[in-house]
Short mmCIF file of N, CA and C in Angstrom, two decimals:
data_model
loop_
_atom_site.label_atom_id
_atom_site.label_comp_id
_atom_site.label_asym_id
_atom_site.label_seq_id
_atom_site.Cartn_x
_atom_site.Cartn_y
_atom_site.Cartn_z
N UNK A 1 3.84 -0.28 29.36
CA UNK A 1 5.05 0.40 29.80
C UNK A 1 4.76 1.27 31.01
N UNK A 2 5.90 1.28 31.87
CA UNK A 2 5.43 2.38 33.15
C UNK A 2 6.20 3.74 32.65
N UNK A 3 5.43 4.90 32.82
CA UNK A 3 5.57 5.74 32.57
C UNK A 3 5.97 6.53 33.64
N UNK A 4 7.18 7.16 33.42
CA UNK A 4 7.67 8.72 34.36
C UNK A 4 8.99 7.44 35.78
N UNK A 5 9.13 6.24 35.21
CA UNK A 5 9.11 5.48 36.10
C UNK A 5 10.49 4.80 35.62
N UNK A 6 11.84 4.47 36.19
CA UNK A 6 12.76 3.49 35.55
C UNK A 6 12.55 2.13 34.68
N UNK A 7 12.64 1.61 33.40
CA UNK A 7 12.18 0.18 33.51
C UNK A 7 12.99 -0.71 33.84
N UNK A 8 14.44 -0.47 33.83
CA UNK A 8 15.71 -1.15 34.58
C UNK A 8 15.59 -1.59 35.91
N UNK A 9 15.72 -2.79 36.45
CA UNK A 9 16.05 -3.09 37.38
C UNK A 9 16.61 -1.63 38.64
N UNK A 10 16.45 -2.11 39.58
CA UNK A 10 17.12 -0.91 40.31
C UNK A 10 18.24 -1.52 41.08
N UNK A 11 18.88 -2.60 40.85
CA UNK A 11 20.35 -3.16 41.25
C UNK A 11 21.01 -2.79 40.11
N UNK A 12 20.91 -2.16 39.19
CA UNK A 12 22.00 -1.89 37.53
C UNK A 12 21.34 -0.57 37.84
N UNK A 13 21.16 0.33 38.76
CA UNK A 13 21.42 2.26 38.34
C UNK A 13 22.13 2.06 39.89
N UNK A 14 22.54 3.09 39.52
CA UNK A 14 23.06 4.45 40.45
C UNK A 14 24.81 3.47 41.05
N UNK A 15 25.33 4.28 42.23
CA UNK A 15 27.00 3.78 42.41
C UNK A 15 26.71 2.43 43.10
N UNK A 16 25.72 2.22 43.71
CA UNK A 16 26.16 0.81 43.96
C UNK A 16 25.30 -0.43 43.64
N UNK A 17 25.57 -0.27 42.10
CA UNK A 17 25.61 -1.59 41.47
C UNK A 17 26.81 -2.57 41.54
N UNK A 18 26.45 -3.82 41.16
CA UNK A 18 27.88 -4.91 41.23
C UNK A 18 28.43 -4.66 40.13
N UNK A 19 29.49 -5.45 39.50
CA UNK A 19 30.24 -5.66 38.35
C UNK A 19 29.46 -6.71 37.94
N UNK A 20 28.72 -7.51 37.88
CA UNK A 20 27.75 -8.28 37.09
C UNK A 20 27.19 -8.22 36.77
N UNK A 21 26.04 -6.92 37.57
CA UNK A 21 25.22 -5.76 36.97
C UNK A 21 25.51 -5.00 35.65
N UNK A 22 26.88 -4.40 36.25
CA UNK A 22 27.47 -3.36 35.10
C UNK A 22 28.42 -4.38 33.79
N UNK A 23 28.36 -5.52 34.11
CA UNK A 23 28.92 -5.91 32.87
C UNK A 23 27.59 -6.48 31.79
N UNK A 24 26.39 -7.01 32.89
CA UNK A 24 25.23 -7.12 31.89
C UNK A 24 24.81 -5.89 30.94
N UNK A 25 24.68 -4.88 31.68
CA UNK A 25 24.26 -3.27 31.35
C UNK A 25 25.08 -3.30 30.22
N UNK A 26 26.35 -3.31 30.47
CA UNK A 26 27.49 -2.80 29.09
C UNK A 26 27.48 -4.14 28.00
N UNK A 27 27.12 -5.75 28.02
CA UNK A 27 26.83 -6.23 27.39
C UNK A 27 25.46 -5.98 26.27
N UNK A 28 24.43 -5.76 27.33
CA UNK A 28 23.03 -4.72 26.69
C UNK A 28 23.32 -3.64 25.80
N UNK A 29 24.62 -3.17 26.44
CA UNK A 29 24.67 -1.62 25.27
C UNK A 29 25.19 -1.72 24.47
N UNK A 30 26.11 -2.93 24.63
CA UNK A 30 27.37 -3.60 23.09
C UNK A 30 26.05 -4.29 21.91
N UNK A 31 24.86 -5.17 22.68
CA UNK A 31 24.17 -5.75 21.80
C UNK A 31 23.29 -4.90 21.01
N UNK A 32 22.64 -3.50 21.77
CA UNK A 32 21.73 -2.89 20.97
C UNK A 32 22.90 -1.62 20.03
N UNK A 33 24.20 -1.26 20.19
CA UNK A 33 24.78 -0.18 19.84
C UNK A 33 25.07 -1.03 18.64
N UNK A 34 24.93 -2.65 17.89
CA UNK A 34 25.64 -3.71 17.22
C UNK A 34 24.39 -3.33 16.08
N UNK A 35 23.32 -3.45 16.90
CA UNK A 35 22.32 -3.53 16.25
C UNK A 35 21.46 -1.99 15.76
N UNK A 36 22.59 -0.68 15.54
CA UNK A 36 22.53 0.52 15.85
C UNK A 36 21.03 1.52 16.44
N UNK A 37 20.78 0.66 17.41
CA UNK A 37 19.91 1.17 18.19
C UNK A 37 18.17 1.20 17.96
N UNK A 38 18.69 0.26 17.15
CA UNK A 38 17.09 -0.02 16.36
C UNK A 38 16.11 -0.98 17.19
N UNK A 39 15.02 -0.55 17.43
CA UNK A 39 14.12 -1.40 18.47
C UNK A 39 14.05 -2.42 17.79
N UNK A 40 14.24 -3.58 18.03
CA UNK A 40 13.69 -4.84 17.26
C UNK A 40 12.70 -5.15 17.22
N UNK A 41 11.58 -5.30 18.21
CA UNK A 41 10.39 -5.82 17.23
C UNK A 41 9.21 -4.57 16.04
N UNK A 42 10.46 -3.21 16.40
CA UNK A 42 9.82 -2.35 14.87
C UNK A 42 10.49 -2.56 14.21
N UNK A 43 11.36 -3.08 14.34
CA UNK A 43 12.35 -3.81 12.73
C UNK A 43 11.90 -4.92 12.29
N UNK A 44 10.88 -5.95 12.96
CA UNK A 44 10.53 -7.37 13.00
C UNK A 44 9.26 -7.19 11.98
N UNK A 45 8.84 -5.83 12.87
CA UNK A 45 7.64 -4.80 12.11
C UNK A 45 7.38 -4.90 10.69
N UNK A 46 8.70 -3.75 10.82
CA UNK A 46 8.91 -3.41 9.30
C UNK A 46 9.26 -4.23 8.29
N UNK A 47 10.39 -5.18 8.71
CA UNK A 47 10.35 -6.63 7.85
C UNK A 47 8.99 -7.37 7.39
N UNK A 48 8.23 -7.21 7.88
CA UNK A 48 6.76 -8.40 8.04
C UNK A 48 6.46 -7.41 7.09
N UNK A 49 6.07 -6.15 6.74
CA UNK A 49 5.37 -5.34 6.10
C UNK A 49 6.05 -5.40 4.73
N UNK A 50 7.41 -5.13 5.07
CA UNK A 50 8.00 -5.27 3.13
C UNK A 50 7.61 -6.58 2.57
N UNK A 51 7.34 -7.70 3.55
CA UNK A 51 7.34 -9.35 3.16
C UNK A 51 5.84 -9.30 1.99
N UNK A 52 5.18 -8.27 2.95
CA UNK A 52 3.61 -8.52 2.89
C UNK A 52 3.44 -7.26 1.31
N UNK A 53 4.17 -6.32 1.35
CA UNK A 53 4.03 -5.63 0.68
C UNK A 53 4.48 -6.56 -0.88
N UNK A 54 5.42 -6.98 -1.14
CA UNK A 54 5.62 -7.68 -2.00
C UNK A 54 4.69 -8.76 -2.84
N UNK A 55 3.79 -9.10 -1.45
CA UNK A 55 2.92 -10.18 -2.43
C UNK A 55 1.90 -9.63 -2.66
N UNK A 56 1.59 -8.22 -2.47
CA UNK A 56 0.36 -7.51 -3.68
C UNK A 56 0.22 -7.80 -4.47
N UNK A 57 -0.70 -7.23 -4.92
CA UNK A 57 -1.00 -6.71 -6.57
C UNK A 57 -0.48 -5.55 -6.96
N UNK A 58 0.44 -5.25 -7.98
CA UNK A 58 0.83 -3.82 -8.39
C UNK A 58 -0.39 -3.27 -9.56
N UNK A 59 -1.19 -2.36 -9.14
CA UNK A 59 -1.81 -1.96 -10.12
C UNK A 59 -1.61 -0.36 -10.41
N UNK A 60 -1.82 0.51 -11.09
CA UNK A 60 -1.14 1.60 -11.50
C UNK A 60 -1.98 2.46 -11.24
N UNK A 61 -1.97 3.51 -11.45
CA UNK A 61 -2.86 4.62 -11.11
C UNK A 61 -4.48 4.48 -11.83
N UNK A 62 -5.37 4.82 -11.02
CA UNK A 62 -6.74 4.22 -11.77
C UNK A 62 -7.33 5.68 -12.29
N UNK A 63 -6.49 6.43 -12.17
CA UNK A 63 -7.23 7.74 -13.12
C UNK A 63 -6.39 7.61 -14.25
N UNK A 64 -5.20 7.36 -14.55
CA UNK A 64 -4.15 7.05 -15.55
C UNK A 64 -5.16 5.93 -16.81
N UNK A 65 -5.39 4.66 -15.91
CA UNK A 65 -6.11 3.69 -16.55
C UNK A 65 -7.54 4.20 -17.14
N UNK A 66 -7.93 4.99 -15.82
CA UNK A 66 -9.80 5.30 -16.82
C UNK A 66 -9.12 6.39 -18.20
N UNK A 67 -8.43 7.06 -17.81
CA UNK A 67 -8.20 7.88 -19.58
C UNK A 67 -7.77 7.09 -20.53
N UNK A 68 -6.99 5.80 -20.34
CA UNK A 68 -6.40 5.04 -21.22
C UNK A 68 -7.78 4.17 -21.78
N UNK A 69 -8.92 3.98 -21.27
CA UNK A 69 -9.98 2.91 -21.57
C UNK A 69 -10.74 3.74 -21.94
N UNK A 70 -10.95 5.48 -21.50
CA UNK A 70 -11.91 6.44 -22.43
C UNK A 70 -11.14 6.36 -23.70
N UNK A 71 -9.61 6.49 -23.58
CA UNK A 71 -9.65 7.10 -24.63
C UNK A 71 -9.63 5.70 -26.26
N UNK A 72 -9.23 4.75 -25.83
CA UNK A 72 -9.26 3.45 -26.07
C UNK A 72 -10.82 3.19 -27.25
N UNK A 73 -11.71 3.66 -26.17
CA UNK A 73 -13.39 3.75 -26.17
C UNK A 73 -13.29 4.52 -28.15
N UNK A 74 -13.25 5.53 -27.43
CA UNK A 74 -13.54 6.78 -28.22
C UNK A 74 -12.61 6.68 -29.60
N UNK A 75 -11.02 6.21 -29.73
CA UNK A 75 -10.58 5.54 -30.51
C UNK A 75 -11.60 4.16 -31.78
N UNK A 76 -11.80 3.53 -30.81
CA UNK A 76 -13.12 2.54 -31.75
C UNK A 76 -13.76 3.05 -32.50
N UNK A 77 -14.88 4.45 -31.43
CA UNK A 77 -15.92 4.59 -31.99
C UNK A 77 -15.69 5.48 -32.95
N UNK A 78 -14.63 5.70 -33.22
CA UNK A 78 -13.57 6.57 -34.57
C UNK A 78 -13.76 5.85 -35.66
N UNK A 79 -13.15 4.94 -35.03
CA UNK A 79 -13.12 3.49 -36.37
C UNK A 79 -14.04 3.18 -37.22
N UNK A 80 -14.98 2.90 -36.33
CA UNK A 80 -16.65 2.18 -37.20
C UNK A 80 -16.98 3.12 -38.27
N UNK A 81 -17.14 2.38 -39.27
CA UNK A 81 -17.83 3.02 -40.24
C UNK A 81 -19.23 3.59 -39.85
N UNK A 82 -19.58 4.51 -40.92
CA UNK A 82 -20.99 5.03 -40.14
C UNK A 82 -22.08 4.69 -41.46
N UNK A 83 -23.32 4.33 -41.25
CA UNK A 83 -23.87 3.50 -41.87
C UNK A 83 -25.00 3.83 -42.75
N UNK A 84 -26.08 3.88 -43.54
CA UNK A 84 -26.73 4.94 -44.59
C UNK A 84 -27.23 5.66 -43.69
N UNK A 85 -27.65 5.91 -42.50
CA UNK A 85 -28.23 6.70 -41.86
C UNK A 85 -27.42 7.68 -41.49
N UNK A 86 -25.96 7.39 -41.18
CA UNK A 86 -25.05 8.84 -40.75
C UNK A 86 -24.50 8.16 -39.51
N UNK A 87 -25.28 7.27 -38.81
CA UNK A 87 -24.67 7.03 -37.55
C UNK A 87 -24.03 5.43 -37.32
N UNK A 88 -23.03 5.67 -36.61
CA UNK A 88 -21.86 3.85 -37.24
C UNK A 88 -22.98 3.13 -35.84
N UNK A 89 -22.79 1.75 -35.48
CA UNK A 89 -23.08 0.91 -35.11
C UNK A 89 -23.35 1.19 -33.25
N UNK A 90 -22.42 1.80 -32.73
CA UNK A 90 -22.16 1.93 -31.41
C UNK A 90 -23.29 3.00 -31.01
N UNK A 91 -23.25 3.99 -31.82
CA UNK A 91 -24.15 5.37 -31.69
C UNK A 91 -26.09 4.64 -31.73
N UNK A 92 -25.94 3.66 -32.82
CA UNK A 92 -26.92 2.79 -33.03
C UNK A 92 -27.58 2.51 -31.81
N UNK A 93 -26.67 1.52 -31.34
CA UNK A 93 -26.64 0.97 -30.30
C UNK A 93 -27.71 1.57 -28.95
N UNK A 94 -26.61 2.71 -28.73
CA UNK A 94 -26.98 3.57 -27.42
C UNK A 94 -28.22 4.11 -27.90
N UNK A 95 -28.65 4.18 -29.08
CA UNK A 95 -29.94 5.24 -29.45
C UNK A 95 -30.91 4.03 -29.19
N UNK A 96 -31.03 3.16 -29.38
CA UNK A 96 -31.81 1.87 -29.51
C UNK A 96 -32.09 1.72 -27.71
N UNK A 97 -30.86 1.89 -26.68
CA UNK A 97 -31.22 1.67 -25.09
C UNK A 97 -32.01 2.91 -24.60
N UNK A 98 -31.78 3.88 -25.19
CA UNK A 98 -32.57 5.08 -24.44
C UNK A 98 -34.13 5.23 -25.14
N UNK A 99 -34.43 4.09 -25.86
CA UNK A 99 -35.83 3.69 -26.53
C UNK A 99 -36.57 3.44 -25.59
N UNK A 100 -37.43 3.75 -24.82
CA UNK A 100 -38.66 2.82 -24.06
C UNK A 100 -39.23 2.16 -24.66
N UNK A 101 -39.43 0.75 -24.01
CA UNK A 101 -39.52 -0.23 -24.40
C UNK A 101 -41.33 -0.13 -24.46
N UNK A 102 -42.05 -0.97 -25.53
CA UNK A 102 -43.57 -1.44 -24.90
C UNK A 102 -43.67 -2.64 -25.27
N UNK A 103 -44.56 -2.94 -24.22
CA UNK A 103 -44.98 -3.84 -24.38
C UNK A 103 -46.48 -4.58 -24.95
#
């Protein structure tokens, strides 16, 4: 774009333009005032983006989800019975990985 600069033709400004001039000009202002003044290719824009936005993935908040899968977790390990030792299966579990291993 030229800047500080007319981008109009300079036969369509000032008093002596033609009437072919000024009826293009006032056709130009009937087509964009129709189209209420909205630049078209940021409307072409914004169309392409809702198009694109639509074929996402909707997934939901992922701090919402990690409390729903802690708490999910912690629900279970409610559940399990706990076993002659005092501790249910899961607790087992984790005590058995923090074992060093030998070989």
């Amino acid at each position: 774009p030229l800047y500080g600069r007319a981008t109009r033709p300079q036969d369509t400004m000032g008093c002596g333009s033609s009437k072919s001039a000024s009826k293009k000009e006032a056709a130009a202002y009937q087509a964009r005032k129709k189209n209420g003044f909205k630049d078209p290719g940021l409307e072409q824009h914004r169309k392409n983006c809702v198009a694109q936005k639509k074929k996402l993935k909707h997934v939901e908040d992922p701090a919402k989800n990690r409390k729903k899968k802690i708490a999910k977790i912690q629900k279970n390990n409610k559940k399990k019975a706990k076993g002659a030792a005092g501790v249910n299966e899961n607790e087992l579990k984790n005590a058995r990985k923090k074992l060093k291993k030998r070989r």
